[in-house]
Amino acid sequence: MRGWTHYLSGLAMAMFFPPLLSDLVKGVMWPLLAGVSAYLPDFLDFKFKKFLWKVNYVVDPAPRDPLRKLSPRRIRVSELSESLRWRLFYLEGRIEEVLEEREGYARFKLADETGSVIVVARDGDYYKLRGILGQSLKDLAASGRKVRIPGYLEVGGDGSTYWNVADAPHPQYIADAVARAIDEAYETGRMVTVKIHNIRMPGDFYRRFLIQYDPRNRRIIVHMGPLVSTGGLPLEGTEPPEYRRMGVAETKHAFRKVYPRPTVIDAFSGPEIGYERVGDVVEEVFIPWHRGFSHSLTASVVVGVITGLITLVLGYANWPYLAVASTLGHAMHVLEDQLGFMGSVLLPPLTKRRIPGLMLGPSRQGLINFATNWLMLALIAWNVNRFMPEVSPGTPKPIELSNTIPVTPVFGDALLLLLLALPAIAIYAWGVFDRRRFIAKQKERLEEEKAKEAVEEAYEEVGGY
């Protein structure tokens, strides 16, 4: 949920108390603290806890230039080592000698001020390189002009290293790092947190990549995708060639993915992912510093008590109402977050792990956010309407259904709330249906994968491959 949605929820809770509504009408701003209390969980997590959380490993597939803040940055030949294998950099130097060149393939020696290295360009990368350089490799070698060659360090079958021309890192680097973290979490029994950086390229584009978990086969599969805009729109023709599009790493120990979708990293800053052993398996904890104690109903009570004490000391007359409204506002934040995937640690110390969310509307989560905004605005309007005579004596309710239809005032108020909230209720109902459809598709996909694996195993047994 958006921060504005949570703030609105806290304000809606304050509207249930006529003294707080009356204070707002008079220009007394203390009741707005209920909205602040509702926003507080995300503020604490994203402004403080995020930076205090210990990250065990940083996975940076394409380090950025320190001045331009873009990938890739320059690396010198003398700095190349196998520890940097598959990470995207660029070399700058002169082509000393073209060792081999044919259609779709070239091998040449590049030298900078610190040494020389063999460079290999193949398939689509060969043609992209020719287009970038604007001259043939032999002409460039003869001219002695400096060139920039993006790519990554690779190790050949004979153990020798060479520079592989590329416009993206090899996903094997990411897959290996995640697999190592999972195994370490199992073997040490402690949570291992991995920070995975995104890849920001020139032109305000980002390289999209996807981390897929395959628990049945104990595999981490990373797919390197196209360049995308900040809005997530792919740039046609920027997909990596087949030979460096996928990386696969096996884990020694079993793991389980809690978050139901693959982890996609593109325009937004890369996430932190925790891996924690639970029994005989390792579980993924997406953004481990988020949705902890701050997002619990226990914290709701604490926030309410603190708000009440502070406003009592400062002399606010309606502090008891504000304390309750702040508790409810904070609790609304917690419950609203339960509508999504991740869930929260709801009742510490009774619960120590996240309780999964309801996963409403997985295909259009923005609609669920909209429905919650609508519902909170409906509650505010409804409370203002029914408390108007109390807040402003002599002023009737703006909407009184009991004057137009034969119902009691109480039933009329309830009917008005239903009418105001109806669009939100309809969207939530759609969200339940969408959830069932999403789960059915996931089960269908798993069955297809099982069937495919069974066929592959049968072929292997009879020597079909």
Short mmCIF file of C-alpha atoms in Angstrom, two decimals:
data_model
loop_
_atom_site.label_atom_id
_atom_site.label_comp_id
_atom_site.label_asym_id
_atom_site.label_seq_id
_atom_site.Cartn_x
_atom_site.Cartn_y
_atom_site.Cartn_z
CA MET A 1 0.00 0.00 0.00
CA ARG A 2 1.07 3.57 -0.66
CA GLY A 3 2.07 5.90 2.16
CA TRP A 4 -0.84 8.22 1.37
CA THR A 5 -3.24 5.30 1.75
CA HIS A 6 -1.94 4.52 5.22
CA TYR A 7 -2.08 8.17 6.31
CA LEU A 8 -5.65 8.39 5.06
CA SER A 9 -6.50 5.26 7.05
CA GLY A 10 -5.26 6.83 10.27
CA LEU A 11 -7.27 9.96 9.57
CA ALA A 12 -10.34 7.82 8.90
CA MET A 13 -9.93 6.16 12.31
CA ALA A 14 -9.80 9.58 13.99
CA MET A 15 -13.14 10.47 12.38
CA PHE A 16 -14.85 7.77 14.45
CA PHE A 17 -14.45 10.01 17.52
CA PRO A 18 -16.61 13.18 17.56
CA PRO A 19 -14.26 15.07 19.93
CA LEU A 20 -11.39 14.61 17.46
CA LEU A 21 -13.56 15.60 14.51
CA SER A 22 -14.71 18.66 16.44
CA ASP A 23 -11.11 19.64 17.15
CA LEU A 24 -10.24 19.45 13.46
CA VAL A 25 -13.22 21.65 12.62
CA LYS A 26 -11.91 24.18 15.16
CA GLY A 27 -8.44 24.08 13.63
CA VAL A 28 -6.82 21.93 16.33
CA MET A 29 -4.34 19.69 14.50
CA TRP A 30 -3.58 17.07 17.17
CA PRO A 31 -5.95 14.48 15.60
CA LEU A 32 -3.69 14.37 12.54
CA LEU A 33 -1.29 12.34 14.68
CA ALA A 34 -3.57 9.37 14.03
CA GLY A 35 -2.58 9.63 10.35
CA VAL A 36 1.07 10.00 11.30
CA SER A 37 0.80 6.87 13.47
CA ALA A 38 -0.62 4.97 10.51
CA TYR A 39 2.28 6.06 8.29
CA LEU A 40 4.88 5.37 10.99
CA PRO A 41 5.66 1.66 10.24
CA ASP A 42 6.99 2.35 6.74
CA PHE A 43 8.78 5.50 7.89
CA LEU A 44 10.68 3.57 10.56
CA ASP A 45 11.54 0.69 8.22
CA PHE A 46 12.60 2.68 5.16
CA LYS A 47 14.28 5.61 6.90
CA PHE A 48 16.04 3.81 9.74
CA LYS A 49 15.88 0.01 9.91
CA LYS A 50 16.89 -0.40 6.27
CA PHE A 51 20.22 1.30 6.92
CA LEU A 52 20.85 -0.47 10.21
CA TRP A 53 20.23 -3.96 8.81
CA LYS A 54 23.34 -6.07 8.33
CA VAL A 55 23.91 -7.14 4.73
CA ASN A 56 26.16 -10.18 4.46
CA TYR A 57 26.80 -10.14 0.72
CA VAL A 58 26.49 -7.45 -1.94
CA VAL A 59 25.78 -8.74 -5.45
CA ASP A 60 26.68 -6.01 -7.92
CA PRO A 61 26.56 -7.49 -11.43
CA ALA A 62 27.51 -4.22 -13.17
CA PRO A 63 29.42 -1.75 -10.96
CA ARG A 64 28.71 1.88 -11.79
CA ASP A 65 31.09 4.59 -12.85
CA PRO A 66 31.62 6.74 -9.72
CA LEU A 67 31.15 10.01 -11.63
CA ARG A 68 28.37 9.18 -14.08
CA LYS A 69 26.56 6.81 -11.69
CA LEU A 70 25.95 4.52 -14.65
CA SER A 71 27.06 1.03 -15.58
CA PRO A 72 29.53 -0.11 -16.64
CA ARG A 73 32.63 1.43 -15.11
CA ARG A 74 36.13 1.11 -16.46
CA ILE A 75 38.46 -1.63 -15.33
CA ARG A 76 42.13 -1.96 -16.21
CA VAL A 77 43.72 -5.14 -17.47
CA SER A 78 45.91 -5.42 -14.37
CA GLU A 79 42.80 -5.44 -12.17
CA LEU A 80 41.22 -8.44 -13.87
CA SER A 81 40.90 -11.54 -11.70
CA GLU A 82 38.65 -14.57 -11.59
CA SER A 83 36.83 -13.09 -8.59
CA LEU A 84 35.35 -10.55 -11.03
CA ARG A 85 34.18 -13.18 -13.48
CA TRP A 86 30.87 -12.43 -15.27
CA ARG A 87 30.54 -8.86 -13.91
CA LEU A 88 30.03 -6.12 -16.49
CA PHE A 89 32.83 -3.55 -16.96
CA TYR A 90 34.51 -1.92 -19.93
CA LEU A 91 38.13 -1.96 -21.03
CA GLU A 92 39.76 0.99 -22.75
CA GLY A 93 42.83 0.49 -24.86
CA ARG A 94 44.25 -0.17 -28.31
CA ILE A 95 43.83 -3.23 -30.48
CA GLU A 96 47.31 -4.69 -30.78
CA GLU A 97 46.58 -7.63 -33.04
CA VAL A 98 43.59 -9.31 -34.68
CA LEU A 99 44.13 -13.02 -34.06
CA GLU A 100 41.05 -14.36 -35.83
CA GLU A 101 37.99 -12.90 -37.52
CA ARG A 102 35.19 -14.56 -39.40
CA GLU A 103 31.44 -14.15 -39.79
CA GLY A 104 29.96 -13.77 -36.30
CA TYR A 105 33.25 -14.22 -34.45
CA ALA A 106 36.42 -12.31 -33.67
CA ARG A 107 39.38 -12.77 -31.36
CA PHE A 108 41.93 -10.03 -30.84
CA LYS A 109 44.42 -8.66 -28.33
CA LEU A 110 43.62 -5.42 -26.50
CA ALA A 111 46.23 -3.51 -24.51
CA ASP A 112 45.95 -0.64 -22.06
CA GLU A 113 48.62 1.09 -19.97
CA THR A 114 48.73 -1.85 -17.51
CA GLY A 115 48.81 -4.91 -19.75
CA SER A 116 47.01 -6.84 -22.46
CA VAL A 117 44.20 -9.38 -22.68
CA ILE A 118 42.57 -11.56 -25.32
CA VAL A 119 39.12 -10.30 -26.35
CA VAL A 120 36.44 -12.53 -27.87
CA ALA A 121 33.28 -11.31 -29.63
CA ARG A 122 30.72 -13.81 -30.86
CA ASP A 123 27.23 -14.05 -32.32
CA GLY A 124 25.18 -10.89 -31.86
CA ASP A 125 27.87 -9.32 -29.70
CA TYR A 126 30.27 -9.39 -32.66
CA TYR A 127 27.90 -7.41 -34.86
CA LYS A 128 27.07 -4.94 -32.09
CA LEU A 129 30.77 -4.36 -31.52
CA ARG A 130 31.38 -3.71 -35.20
CA GLY A 131 28.52 -1.21 -35.18
CA ILE A 132 29.85 0.60 -32.11
CA LEU A 133 33.45 0.79 -33.34
CA GLY A 134 32.49 2.01 -36.80
CA GLN A 135 35.63 0.50 -38.38
CA SER A 136 36.99 -2.93 -39.04
CA LEU A 137 39.16 -4.44 -36.32
CA LYS A 138 42.20 -4.50 -38.60
CA ASP A 139 41.81 -0.82 -39.47
CA LEU A 140 41.54 0.06 -35.79
CA ALA A 141 44.63 -2.00 -35.02
CA ALA A 142 46.52 -0.17 -37.75
CA SER A 143 45.35 3.28 -36.62
CA GLY A 144 46.20 2.75 -32.95
CA ARG A 145 43.02 4.54 -31.90
CA LYS A 146 41.74 3.87 -28.39
CA VAL A 147 38.49 1.95 -28.13
CA ARG A 148 36.11 1.00 -25.33
CA ILE A 149 35.10 -2.64 -25.14
CA PRO A 150 32.27 -3.52 -22.71
CA GLY A 151 32.06 -7.07 -21.44
CA TYR A 152 33.08 -9.42 -18.66
CA LEU A 153 35.94 -11.70 -17.76
CA GLU A 154 35.39 -15.31 -18.79
CA VAL A 155 37.36 -18.50 -18.21
CA GLY A 156 37.89 -20.87 -21.11
CA GLY A 157 37.78 -24.65 -21.05
CA ASP A 158 41.57 -24.76 -20.75
CA GLY A 159 41.52 -22.48 -17.70
CA SER A 160 42.76 -19.39 -19.54
CA THR A 161 40.95 -16.10 -19.05
CA TYR A 162 39.71 -13.78 -21.77
CA TRP A 163 37.46 -10.73 -22.14
CA ASN A 164 34.02 -11.61 -23.51
CA VAL A 165 32.37 -8.73 -25.35
CA ALA A 166 28.90 -8.11 -23.89
CA ASP A 167 26.42 -5.37 -23.03
CA ALA A 168 25.17 -7.12 -19.88
CA PRO A 169 26.71 -9.22 -17.12
CA HIS A 170 26.40 -12.97 -17.29
CA PRO A 171 23.52 -14.11 -15.04
CA GLN A 172 25.64 -16.98 -13.72
CA TYR A 173 27.30 -14.52 -11.34
CA ILE A 174 23.96 -13.75 -9.69
CA ALA A 175 22.79 -17.37 -9.63
CA ASP A 176 25.99 -18.54 -7.93
CA ALA A 177 25.79 -15.81 -5.30
CA VAL A 178 22.18 -16.64 -4.36
CA ALA A 179 22.92 -20.38 -4.21
CA ARG A 180 25.91 -19.77 -1.93
CA ALA A 181 23.79 -17.65 0.40
CA ILE A 182 21.14 -20.37 0.65
CA ASP A 183 23.71 -23.03 1.49
CA GLU A 184 25.42 -20.79 4.03
CA ALA A 185 22.10 -20.04 5.73
CA TYR A 186 21.43 -23.76 6.07
CA GLU A 187 24.89 -24.66 7.31
CA THR A 188 25.29 -21.79 9.80
CA GLY A 189 21.70 -21.63 11.02
CA ARG A 190 21.65 -17.83 10.80
CA MET A 191 19.93 -15.51 8.38
CA VAL A 192 22.09 -14.53 5.42
CA THR A 193 21.08 -11.29 3.72
CA VAL A 194 22.02 -10.56 0.13
CA LYS A 195 21.79 -7.09 -1.40
CA ILE A 196 21.30 -7.33 -5.17
CA HIS A 197 22.00 -4.14 -7.09
CA ASN A 198 20.13 -3.17 -10.21
CA ILE A 199 21.86 -2.32 -13.49
CA ARG A 200 21.47 1.29 -14.60
CA MET A 201 22.66 1.92 -18.14
CA PRO A 202 23.11 5.14 -20.16
CA GLY A 203 20.00 6.82 -21.56
CA ASP A 204 18.03 6.28 -18.34
CA PHE A 205 17.54 2.61 -19.16
CA TYR A 206 17.89 -0.35 -16.84
CA ARG A 207 18.84 -3.93 -17.58
CA ARG A 208 16.06 -6.20 -16.35
CA PHE A 209 16.89 -9.56 -14.83
CA LEU A 210 14.78 -12.16 -13.10
CA ILE A 211 15.66 -14.57 -10.29
CA GLN A 212 13.63 -17.76 -10.43
CA TYR A 213 13.62 -20.38 -7.68
CA ASP A 214 13.25 -24.06 -8.53
CA PRO A 215 12.89 -25.78 -5.14
CA ARG A 216 12.06 -29.22 -6.56
CA ASN A 217 15.42 -29.42 -8.32
CA ARG A 218 17.31 -27.20 -5.86
CA ARG A 219 18.21 -24.75 -8.59
CA ILE A 220 18.49 -20.99 -8.82
CA ILE A 221 17.81 -19.77 -12.36
CA VAL A 222 18.60 -16.20 -13.37
CA HIS A 223 17.33 -14.80 -16.66
CA MET A 224 19.01 -11.70 -18.11
CA GLY A 225 16.45 -9.65 -20.00
CA PRO A 226 16.21 -6.54 -22.17
CA LEU A 227 16.79 -2.91 -21.36
CA VAL A 228 13.69 -1.27 -19.93
CA SER A 229 12.61 2.31 -19.28
CA THR A 230 11.93 3.65 -15.81
CA GLY A 231 8.31 2.73 -16.47
CA GLY A 232 9.26 -0.88 -17.18
CA LEU A 233 8.72 -0.80 -20.96
CA PRO A 234 11.24 -3.05 -22.77
CA LEU A 235 13.45 -1.65 -25.50
CA GLU A 236 13.11 -3.82 -28.57
CA GLY A 237 16.23 -5.59 -29.78
CA THR A 238 18.18 -5.33 -26.51
CA GLU A 239 17.79 -8.92 -25.31
CA PRO A 240 21.11 -10.69 -24.69
CA PRO A 241 22.09 -13.48 -27.11
CA GLU A 242 21.11 -16.99 -26.13
CA TYR A 243 24.52 -18.07 -24.84
CA ARG A 244 24.53 -15.52 -22.00
CA ARG A 245 20.83 -15.18 -21.32
CA MET A 246 20.50 -17.67 -18.46
CA GLY A 247 22.53 -18.74 -15.44
CA VAL A 248 21.77 -21.83 -13.36
CA ALA A 249 23.26 -22.75 -9.98
CA GLU A 250 22.43 -25.75 -7.82
CA THR A 251 22.19 -25.64 -4.04
CA LYS A 252 23.35 -28.38 -1.70
CA HIS A 253 20.35 -27.93 0.57
CA ALA A 254 16.60 -27.70 0.16
CA PHE A 255 14.93 -24.31 0.07
CA ARG A 256 11.44 -22.89 -0.17
CA LYS A 257 10.27 -19.68 -1.80
CA VAL A 258 7.59 -17.92 0.24
CA TYR A 259 6.96 -14.98 -2.08
CA PRO A 260 5.00 -16.59 -4.95
CA ARG A 261 6.51 -14.79 -7.91
CA PRO A 262 10.02 -14.64 -9.38
CA THR A 263 12.09 -11.70 -8.20
CA VAL A 264 12.28 -9.12 -11.00
CA ILE A 265 14.92 -6.39 -10.77
CA ASP A 266 15.00 -3.45 -13.14
CA ALA A 267 14.32 0.27 -12.65
CA PHE A 268 13.92 0.33 -8.89
CA SER A 269 16.86 -0.13 -6.56
CA GLY A 270 17.71 -3.77 -6.08
CA PRO A 271 16.21 -5.54 -3.07
CA GLU A 272 17.67 -7.15 -0.01
CA ILE A 273 16.74 -10.81 0.26
CA GLY A 274 17.25 -12.83 3.41
CA TYR A 275 17.67 -16.59 3.59
CA GLU A 276 16.86 -18.30 6.86
CA ARG A 277 16.87 -21.94 7.86
CA VAL A 278 13.51 -23.20 9.10
CA GLY A 279 13.70 -26.86 10.04
CA ASP A 280 15.21 -28.79 7.16
CA VAL A 281 14.76 -26.10 4.51
CA VAL A 282 15.90 -22.55 3.86
CA GLU A 283 13.17 -19.98 3.37
CA GLU A 284 13.43 -16.78 1.37
CA VAL A 285 12.65 -13.64 3.39
CA PHE A 286 12.00 -10.85 0.92
CA ILE A 287 13.23 -7.47 2.26
CA PRO A 288 14.01 -8.93 5.70
CA TRP A 289 14.21 -5.56 7.45
CA HIS A 290 10.62 -4.76 6.44
CA ARG A 291 7.33 -5.91 7.99
CA GLY A 292 8.83 -6.87 11.34
CA PHE A 293 7.85 -5.54 14.78
CA SER A 294 6.97 -2.13 13.33
CA HIS A 295 4.22 -3.82 11.29
CA SER A 296 2.58 -5.68 14.15
CA LEU A 297 -0.56 -5.23 16.20
CA THR A 298 1.68 -5.29 19.26
CA ALA A 299 3.40 -2.17 17.93
CA SER A 300 -0.05 -0.63 17.36
CA VAL A 301 -0.70 -0.74 21.10
CA VAL A 302 2.75 0.68 21.84
CA VAL A 303 2.24 3.55 19.38
CA GLY A 304 -1.16 4.33 20.88
CA VAL A 305 0.21 4.41 24.42
CA ILE A 306 3.14 6.64 23.44
CA THR A 307 0.89 9.02 21.50
CA GLY A 308 -1.49 9.23 24.44
CA LEU A 309 1.28 9.92 26.96
CA ILE A 310 2.94 12.59 24.80
CA THR A 311 -0.30 14.45 24.15
CA LEU A 312 -1.31 14.13 27.82
CA VAL A 313 1.96 15.73 28.92
CA LEU A 314 1.48 18.46 26.31
CA GLY A 315 -1.96 19.21 27.69
CA TYR A 316 -4.24 17.98 24.91
CA ALA A 317 -7.69 17.48 26.45
CA ASN A 318 -8.82 14.67 24.12
CA TRP A 319 -5.69 12.57 24.46
CA PRO A 320 -7.57 9.33 25.34
CA TYR A 321 -9.49 9.45 22.05
CA LEU A 322 -6.33 10.25 20.13
CA ALA A 323 -4.49 7.36 21.78
CA VAL A 324 -7.19 4.92 20.64
CA ALA A 325 -7.38 6.48 17.16
CA SER A 326 -3.59 6.21 16.79
CA THR A 327 -3.72 2.56 17.82
CA LEU A 328 -6.46 1.88 15.28
CA GLY A 329 -4.66 3.86 12.56
CA HIS A 330 -1.45 1.92 13.05
CA ALA A 331 -3.41 -1.34 13.13
CA MET A 332 -5.11 -0.41 9.86
CA HIS A 333 -1.68 -0.11 8.24
CA VAL A 334 -0.82 -3.60 9.45
CA LEU A 335 -4.11 -5.09 8.27
CA GLU A 336 -3.97 -3.32 4.90
CA ASP A 337 -0.53 -4.77 4.26
CA GLN A 338 -2.00 -8.21 4.92
CA LEU A 339 -4.05 -7.80 1.74
CA GLY A 340 -0.88 -8.27 -0.33
CA PHE A 341 1.73 -11.01 -0.67
CA MET A 342 4.33 -10.50 2.01
CA GLY A 343 2.33 -10.31 5.20
CA SER A 344 3.75 -9.18 8.55
CA VAL A 345 4.79 -10.42 11.97
CA LEU A 346 1.38 -9.72 13.46
CA LEU A 347 1.63 -10.46 17.18
CA PRO A 348 5.17 -10.55 18.52
CA PRO A 349 6.36 -12.06 20.79
CA LEU A 350 3.64 -14.69 20.20
CA THR A 351 4.55 -14.80 16.50
CA LYS A 352 8.15 -14.59 15.36
CA ARG A 353 7.76 -14.95 11.60
CA ARG A 354 5.70 -13.23 8.95
CA ILE A 355 2.17 -14.47 8.54
CA PRO A 356 1.55 -14.60 4.76
CA GLY A 357 -0.84 -12.05 3.30
CA LEU A 358 -4.21 -12.71 1.67
CA MET A 359 -2.76 -12.01 -1.79
CA LEU A 360 -5.82 -10.15 -3.08
CA GLY A 361 -5.76 -9.08 -6.72
CA PRO A 362 -2.27 -10.34 -7.61
CA SER A 363 -2.62 -9.34 -11.26
CA ARG A 364 -3.68 -5.74 -10.50
CA GLN A 365 -2.46 -4.79 -7.05
CA GLY A 366 -2.94 -1.11 -7.84
CA LEU A 367 -6.69 -1.72 -7.87
CA ILE A 368 -6.59 -3.03 -4.31
CA ASN A 369 -4.73 0.11 -3.26
CA PHE A 370 -7.38 2.22 -5.02
CA ALA A 371 -10.17 0.30 -3.28
CA THR A 372 -8.58 0.93 0.11
CA ASN A 373 -8.28 4.64 -0.62
CA TRP A 374 -11.92 4.70 -1.64
CA LEU A 375 -12.99 2.85 1.50
CA MET A 376 -11.10 5.24 3.78
CA LEU A 377 -12.59 8.28 2.05
CA ALA A 378 -16.01 6.65 2.37
CA LEU A 379 -15.49 6.19 6.13
CA ILE A 380 -14.41 9.82 6.52
CA ALA A 381 -17.44 11.10 4.59
CA TRP A 382 -19.77 8.77 6.49
CA ASN A 383 -18.50 9.85 9.92
CA VAL A 384 -18.56 13.54 9.03
CA ASN A 385 -22.15 13.11 7.87
CA ARG A 386 -23.44 11.27 10.94
CA PHE A 387 -21.57 13.41 13.50
CA MET A 388 -22.39 16.76 11.89
CA PRO A 389 -25.25 17.62 14.32
CA GLU A 390 -22.95 16.83 17.27
CA VAL A 391 -19.93 18.70 15.93
CA SER A 392 -21.93 21.69 14.73
CA PRO A 393 -25.12 22.01 16.83
CA GLY A 394 -28.10 23.10 14.80
CA THR A 395 -26.67 21.70 11.55
CA PRO A 396 -28.56 18.66 10.22
CA LYS A 397 -26.92 15.70 8.54
CA PRO A 398 -26.13 16.53 4.90
CA ILE A 399 -27.48 13.10 3.93
CA GLU A 400 -30.30 11.54 5.96
CA LEU A 401 -31.71 8.49 4.19
CA SER A 402 -34.38 8.00 6.86
CA ASN A 403 -36.04 11.17 5.54
CA THR A 404 -36.47 9.68 2.07
CA ILE A 405 -37.05 5.98 2.72
CA PRO A 406 -38.99 4.32 5.57
CA VAL A 407 -36.06 3.19 7.75
CA THR A 408 -34.75 4.11 11.18
CA PRO A 409 -31.91 6.68 11.38
CA VAL A 410 -29.49 3.96 12.52
CA PHE A 411 -30.41 1.70 9.61
CA GLY A 412 -30.23 4.69 7.28
CA ASP A 413 -26.66 5.41 8.40
CA ALA A 414 -25.70 1.77 7.89
CA LEU A 415 -27.24 1.77 4.42
CA LEU A 416 -25.38 4.97 3.52
CA LEU A 417 -22.08 3.38 4.57
CA LEU A 418 -22.84 0.35 2.41
CA LEU A 419 -23.60 2.54 -0.60
CA LEU A 420 -20.45 4.60 -0.12
CA ALA A 421 -18.25 1.53 0.33
CA LEU A 422 -19.84 -0.52 -2.46
CA PRO A 423 -17.15 0.20 -5.12
CA ALA A 424 -14.41 -0.87 -2.69
CA ILE A 425 -16.33 -4.00 -1.73
CA ALA A 426 -16.74 -4.89 -5.41
CA ILE A 427 -13.00 -4.51 -6.06
CA TYR A 428 -12.13 -6.61 -3.00
CA ALA A 429 -14.52 -9.31 -4.25
CA TRP A 430 -12.77 -9.22 -7.63
CA GLY A 431 -9.46 -9.48 -5.76
CA VAL A 432 -10.61 -12.74 -4.14
CA PHE A 433 -11.57 -14.13 -7.54
CA ASP A 434 -8.26 -12.98 -9.05
CA ARG A 435 -6.39 -14.67 -6.21
CA ARG A 436 -8.12 -17.98 -6.90
CA ARG A 437 -7.33 -17.67 -10.59
CA PHE A 438 -3.68 -16.85 -9.85
CA ILE A 439 -3.31 -19.86 -7.54
CA ALA A 440 -4.92 -22.12 -10.15
CA LYS A 441 -2.46 -20.90 -12.79
CA GLN A 442 0.46 -21.50 -10.44
CA LYS A 443 -0.70 -25.06 -9.78
CA GLU A 444 -1.16 -25.63 -13.50
CA ARG A 445 2.35 -24.35 -14.20
CA LEU A 446 3.81 -26.64 -11.53
CA GLU A 447 2.00 -29.64 -13.01
CA GLU A 448 3.37 -28.79 -16.46
CA GLU A 449 6.89 -28.57 -15.05
CA LYS A 450 6.49 -31.92 -13.31
CA ALA A 451 5.25 -33.53 -16.52
CA LYS A 452 8.12 -32.04 -18.52
CA GLU A 453 10.67 -33.27 -15.99
CA ALA A 454 9.14 -36.76 -16.05
CA VAL A 455 9.51 -36.88 -19.84
CA GLU A 456 13.12 -35.68 -19.65
CA GLU A 457 13.95 -38.31 -17.02
CA ALA A 458 12.38 -41.02 -19.18
CA TYR A 459 14.44 -39.92 -22.19
CA GLU A 460 17.62 -39.96 -20.12
CA GLU A 461 16.90 -43.49 -18.88
CA VAL A 462 16.58 -44.83 -22.42
CA GLY A 463 19.46 -42.77 -23.78
CA GLY A 464 17.22 -40.37 -25.67
CA TYR A 465 19.56 -37.42 -25.16
#
